[in-house]
Amino acid sequence: MKKVLILLLTMVMAIGLAACGTSEKASKAGEGKKVLVMGTSADYAPFEYIETEKSDEIIGFDVDLAKAIAGKLGYKVEVKDMEFNGLVQALKSGQADFVLAGMTPTEKRKKNVDFSDIYYTAGFMIVSKKDSGINKLEDLKGKTVGVQLGSIQEGQAKEIGKTIDIKIEDRNRIPDLIQEIKSGRFDSAIIEDTVAKGYLTNEKDLAGFTFEAKGVEGSAIAFPKNSDLTEKFNQELKKMKENGELDKLVVKWFGGEQK
């Protein structure tokens, strides 16, 4: 009789623990929805950034886009801040389910990860101090040019370096590039124009000009190789382009419609 009672008690406890575990998982996943981890580098306003004076939440165009697409597919999104040059590896190692970080689908990256269709196309800007005398690419001759490590701008700097003698330096974060310019360690930096304009608004001692980039396709969402999410995200992205949802996000974060 004691054995039967012990067995019954054990079964009741097991059911209770299982129910508790299920409840906790459902709560964490948002009422039973699955959670996708989005890898990003939150130093790239207005794509992804943190308004530290308000909260520690990562916000921006890419975050809104990720939540919109994932929500349509029945997922919640957990945003993780990482170094930009480590995002591809994060996909390969399973630390992230997808990456949204203003990333350009270069041939080198395509060897390691899959990409969605292009969701945004921007230009590039040379940023320097207002009194630097740098007003065109030729003015960079003999200058130190900063770029974000692992970024498409790093590739653009190397392209410029083929015809103009420049010294290229890299840093992990965009704010680091701005600080290096202000301190005089860098003469200039190459930054995506949409992002650069935000800094120029706040940093009155800086100026910039855009230039024609070579071989730039725009920004896309990155996924692990052969992920079934790639096609699913592509389908929803196409719908957002067709029904105007994507344009609304562009207007919200950039103040103008995408070309």
mmCIF file with all atom_site columns, C-alpha atoms in Angstrom, residues 116-197:
data_model
loop_
_atom_site.group_PDB
_atom_site.id
_atom_site.type_symbol
_atom_site.label_atom_id
_atom_site.label_alt_id
_atom_site.label_comp_id
_atom_site.label_asym_id
_atom_site.label_entity_id
_atom_site.label_seq_id
_atom_site.pdbx_PDB_ins_code
_atom_site.Cartn_x
_atom_site.Cartn_y
_atom_site.Cartn_z
_atom_site.occupancy
_atom_site.B_iso_or_equiv
_atom_site.pdbx_formal_charge
_atom_site.auth_seq_id
_atom_site.auth_comp_id
_atom_site.auth_asym_id
_atom_site.auth_atom_id
_atom_site.pdbx_PDB_model_num
ATOM 1  C CA . SER A 1 116 ? 16.960 37.786 -47.828 1.00 0.00 ? 116 SER A CA 1
ATOM 2  C CA . ASP A 1 117 ? 16.090 40.196 -50.597 1.00 0.00 ? 117 ASP A CA 1
ATOM 3  C CA . ILE A 1 118 ? 17.338 43.782 -50.185 1.00 0.00 ? 118 ILE A CA 1
ATOM 4  C CA . TYR A 1 119 ? 15.151 45.769 -47.798 1.00 0.00 ? 119 TYR A CA 1
ATOM 5  C CA . TYR A 1 120 ? 16.969 49.129 -47.815 1.00 0.00 ? 120 TYR A CA 1
ATOM 6  C CA . THR A 1 121 ? 19.539 50.887 -49.981 1.00 0.00 ? 121 THR A CA 1
ATOM 7  C CA . ALA A 1 122 ? 21.610 53.795 -48.684 1.00 0.00 ? 122 ALA A CA 1
ATOM 8  C CA . GLY A 1 123 ? 24.735 55.672 -49.715 1.00 0.00 ? 123 GLY A CA 1
ATOM 9  C CA . PHE A 1 124 ? 28.023 56.455 -47.991 1.00 0.00 ? 124 PHE A CA 1
ATOM 10 C CA . MET A 1 125 ? 29.472 59.585 -46.485 1.00 0.00 ? 125 MET A CA 1
ATOM 11 C CA . ILE A 1 126 ? 32.983 60.792 -45.704 1.00 0.00 ? 126 ILE A CA 1
ATOM 12 C CA . VAL A 1 127 ? 32.792 62.427 -42.260 1.00 0.00 ? 127 VAL A CA 1
ATOM 13 C CA . SER A 1 128 ? 35.498 64.769 -40.963 1.00 0.00 ? 128 SER A CA 1
ATOM 14 C CA . LYS A 1 129 ? 35.963 67.975 -38.965 1.00 0.00 ? 129 LYS A CA 1
ATOM 15 C CA . LYS A 1 130 ? 34.487 71.071 -40.587 1.00 0.00 ? 130 LYS A CA 1
ATOM 16 C CA . ASP A 1 131 ? 37.889 72.729 -40.907 1.00 0.00 ? 131 ASP A CA 1
ATOM 17 C CA . SER A 1 132 ? 39.637 69.629 -42.267 1.00 0.00 ? 132 SER A CA 1
ATOM 18 C CA . GLY A 1 133 ? 39.669 70.756 -45.895 1.00 0.00 ? 133 GLY A CA 1
ATOM 19 C CA . ILE A 1 134 ? 38.309 67.354 -46.923 1.00 0.00 ? 134 ILE A CA 1
ATOM 20 C CA . ASN A 1 135 ? 35.549 68.049 -49.424 1.00 0.00 ? 135 ASN A CA 1
ATOM 21 C CA . LYS A 1 136 ? 36.071 65.346 -52.055 1.00 0.00 ? 136 LYS A CA 1
ATOM 22 C CA . LEU A 1 137 ? 37.695 61.904 -52.290 1.00 0.00 ? 137 LEU A CA 1
ATOM 23 C CA . GLU A 1 138 ? 40.940 63.304 -53.681 1.00 0.00 ? 138 GLU A CA 1
ATOM 24 C CA . ASP A 1 139 ? 41.366 65.340 -50.480 1.00 0.00 ? 139 ASP A CA 1
ATOM 25 C CA . LEU A 1 140 ? 41.855 62.080 -48.582 1.00 0.00 ? 140 LEU A CA 1
ATOM 26 C CA . LYS A 1 141 ? 45.347 61.640 -50.038 1.00 0.00 ? 141 LYS A CA 1
ATOM 27 C CA . GLY A 1 142 ? 47.803 61.012 -47.197 1.00 0.00 ? 142 GLY A CA 1
ATOM 28 C CA . LYS A 1 143 ? 44.984 60.972 -44.619 1.00 0.00 ? 143 LYS A CA 1
ATOM 29 C CA . THR A 1 144 ? 43.927 58.428 -42.006 1.00 0.00 ? 144 THR A CA 1
ATOM 30 C CA . VAL A 1 145 ? 40.447 57.066 -42.737 1.00 0.00 ? 145 VAL A CA 1
ATOM 31 C CA . GLY A 1 146 ? 38.441 55.190 -40.106 1.00 0.00 ? 146 GLY A CA 1
ATOM 32 C CA . VAL A 1 147 ? 35.941 52.384 -40.793 1.00 0.00 ? 147 VAL A CA 1
ATOM 33 C CA . GLN A 1 148 ? 33.888 49.958 -38.742 1.00 0.00 ? 148 GLN A CA 1
ATOM 34 C CA . LEU A 1 149 ? 35.590 46.576 -38.518 1.00 0.00 ? 149 LEU A CA 1
ATOM 35 C CA . GLY A 1 150 ? 33.982 43.975 -40.771 1.00 0.00 ? 150 GLY A CA 1
ATOM 36 C CA . SER A 1 151 ? 31.674 46.496 -42.442 1.00 0.00 ? 151 SER A CA 1
ATOM 37 C CA . ILE A 1 152 ? 30.993 47.206 -46.112 1.00 0.00 ? 152 ILE A CA 1
ATOM 38 C CA . GLN A 1 153 ? 32.592 50.615 -45.513 1.00 0.00 ? 153 GLN A CA 1
ATOM 39 C CA . GLU A 1 154 ? 35.863 48.817 -44.835 1.00 0.00 ? 154 GLU A CA 1
ATOM 40 C CA . GLY A 1 155 ? 35.623 47.392 -48.347 1.00 0.00 ? 155 GLY A CA 1
ATOM 41 C CA . GLN A 1 156 ? 34.873 50.834 -49.774 1.00 0.00 ? 156 GLN A CA 1
ATOM 42 C CA . ALA A 1 157 ? 37.956 52.250 -48.058 1.00 0.00 ? 157 ALA A CA 1
ATOM 43 C CA . LYS A 1 158 ? 40.079 49.566 -49.697 1.00 0.00 ? 158 LYS A CA 1
ATOM 44 C CA . GLU A 1 159 ? 38.552 50.449 -53.081 1.00 0.00 ? 159 GLU A CA 1
ATOM 45 C CA . ILE A 1 160 ? 39.421 54.111 -52.525 1.00 0.00 ? 160 ILE A CA 1
ATOM 46 C CA . GLY A 1 161 ? 42.904 53.063 -51.464 1.00 0.00 ? 161 GLY A CA 1
ATOM 47 C CA . LYS A 1 162 ? 43.532 51.515 -54.884 1.00 0.00 ? 162 LYS A CA 1
ATOM 48 C CA . THR A 1 163 ? 43.699 54.971 -56.463 1.00 0.00 ? 163 THR A CA 1
ATOM 49 C CA . ILE A 1 164 ? 44.265 57.326 -53.526 1.00 0.00 ? 164 ILE A CA 1
ATOM 50 C CA . ASP A 1 165 ? 47.007 56.911 -50.932 1.00 0.00 ? 165 ASP A CA 1
ATOM 51 C CA . ILE A 1 166 ? 45.192 56.601 -47.588 1.00 0.00 ? 166 ILE A CA 1
ATOM 52 C CA . LYS A 1 167 ? 45.842 54.901 -44.260 1.00 0.00 ? 167 LYS A CA 1
ATOM 53 C CA . ILE A 1 168 ? 42.894 52.737 -43.152 1.00 0.00 ? 168 ILE A CA 1
ATOM 54 C CA . GLU A 1 169 ? 42.150 52.204 -39.453 1.00 0.00 ? 169 GLU A CA 1
ATOM 55 C CA . ASP A 1 170 ? 39.255 50.181 -38.036 1.00 0.00 ? 170 ASP A CA 1
ATOM 56 C CA . ARG A 1 171 ? 37.218 50.261 -34.836 1.00 0.00 ? 171 ARG A CA 1
ATOM 57 C CA . ASN A 1 172 ? 34.394 48.076 -33.521 1.00 0.00 ? 172 ASN A CA 1
ATOM 58 C CA . ARG A 1 173 ? 31.748 50.787 -33.102 1.00 0.00 ? 173 ARG A CA 1
ATOM 59 C CA . ILE A 1 174 ? 30.593 53.899 -34.981 1.00 0.00 ? 174 ILE A CA 1
ATOM 60 C CA . PRO A 1 175 ? 30.842 56.141 -31.869 1.00 0.00 ? 175 PRO A CA 1
ATOM 61 C CA . ASP A 1 176 ? 34.503 55.101 -31.653 1.00 0.00 ? 176 ASP A CA 1
ATOM 62 C CA . LEU A 1 177 ? 35.070 56.437 -35.185 1.00 0.00 ? 177 LEU A CA 1
ATOM 63 C CA . ILE A 1 178 ? 33.426 59.759 -34.310 1.00 0.00 ? 178 ILE A CA 1
ATOM 64 C CA . GLN A 1 179 ? 35.538 60.084 -31.171 1.00 0.00 ? 179 GLN A CA 1
ATOM 65 C CA . GLU A 1 180 ? 38.735 59.358 -33.089 1.00 0.00 ? 180 GLU A CA 1
ATOM 66 C CA . ILE A 1 181 ? 37.883 62.145 -35.570 1.00 0.00 ? 181 ILE A CA 1
ATOM 67 C CA . LYS A 1 182 ? 37.129 64.619 -32.788 1.00 0.00 ? 182 LYS A CA 1
ATOM 68 C CA . SER A 1 183 ? 40.352 63.743 -30.970 1.00 0.00 ? 183 SER A CA 1
ATOM 69 C CA . GLY A 1 184 ? 42.388 64.181 -34.152 1.00 0.00 ? 184 GLY A CA 1
ATOM 70 C CA . ARG A 1 185 ? 43.585 60.589 -34.417 1.00 0.00 ? 185 ARG A CA 1
ATOM 71 C CA . PHE A 1 186 ? 41.536 60.056 -37.598 1.00 0.00 ? 186 PHE A CA 1
ATOM 72 C CA . ASP A 1 187 ? 41.223 62.629 -40.367 1.00 0.00 ? 187 ASP A CA 1
ATOM 73 C CA . SER A 1 188 ? 37.913 61.171 -41.495 1.00 0.00 ? 188 SER A CA 1
ATOM 74 C CA . ALA A 1 189 ? 35.696 58.092 -41.477 1.00 0.00 ? 189 ALA A CA 1
ATOM 75 C CA . ILE A 1 190 ? 33.423 56.339 -43.948 1.00 0.00 ? 190 ILE A CA 1
ATOM 76 C CA . ILE A 1 191 ? 29.923 55.878 -42.512 1.00 0.00 ? 191 ILE A CA 1
ATOM 77 C CA . GLU A 1 192 ? 26.576 54.981 -44.093 1.00 0.00 ? 192 GLU A CA 1
ATOM 78 C CA . ASP A 1 193 ? 24.936 58.296 -44.999 1.00 0.00 ? 193 ASP A CA 1
ATOM 79 C CA . THR A 1 194 ? 21.695 57.760 -43.094 1.00 0.00 ? 194 THR A CA 1
ATOM 80 C CA . VAL A 1 195 ? 23.659 57.007 -39.929 1.00 0.00 ? 195 VAL A CA 1
ATOM 81 C CA . ALA A 1 196 ? 26.193 59.784 -40.532 1.00 0.00 ? 196 ALA A CA 1
ATOM 82 C CA . LYS A 1 197 ? 23.471 62.438 -40.870 1.00 0.00 ? 197 LYS A CA 1
#
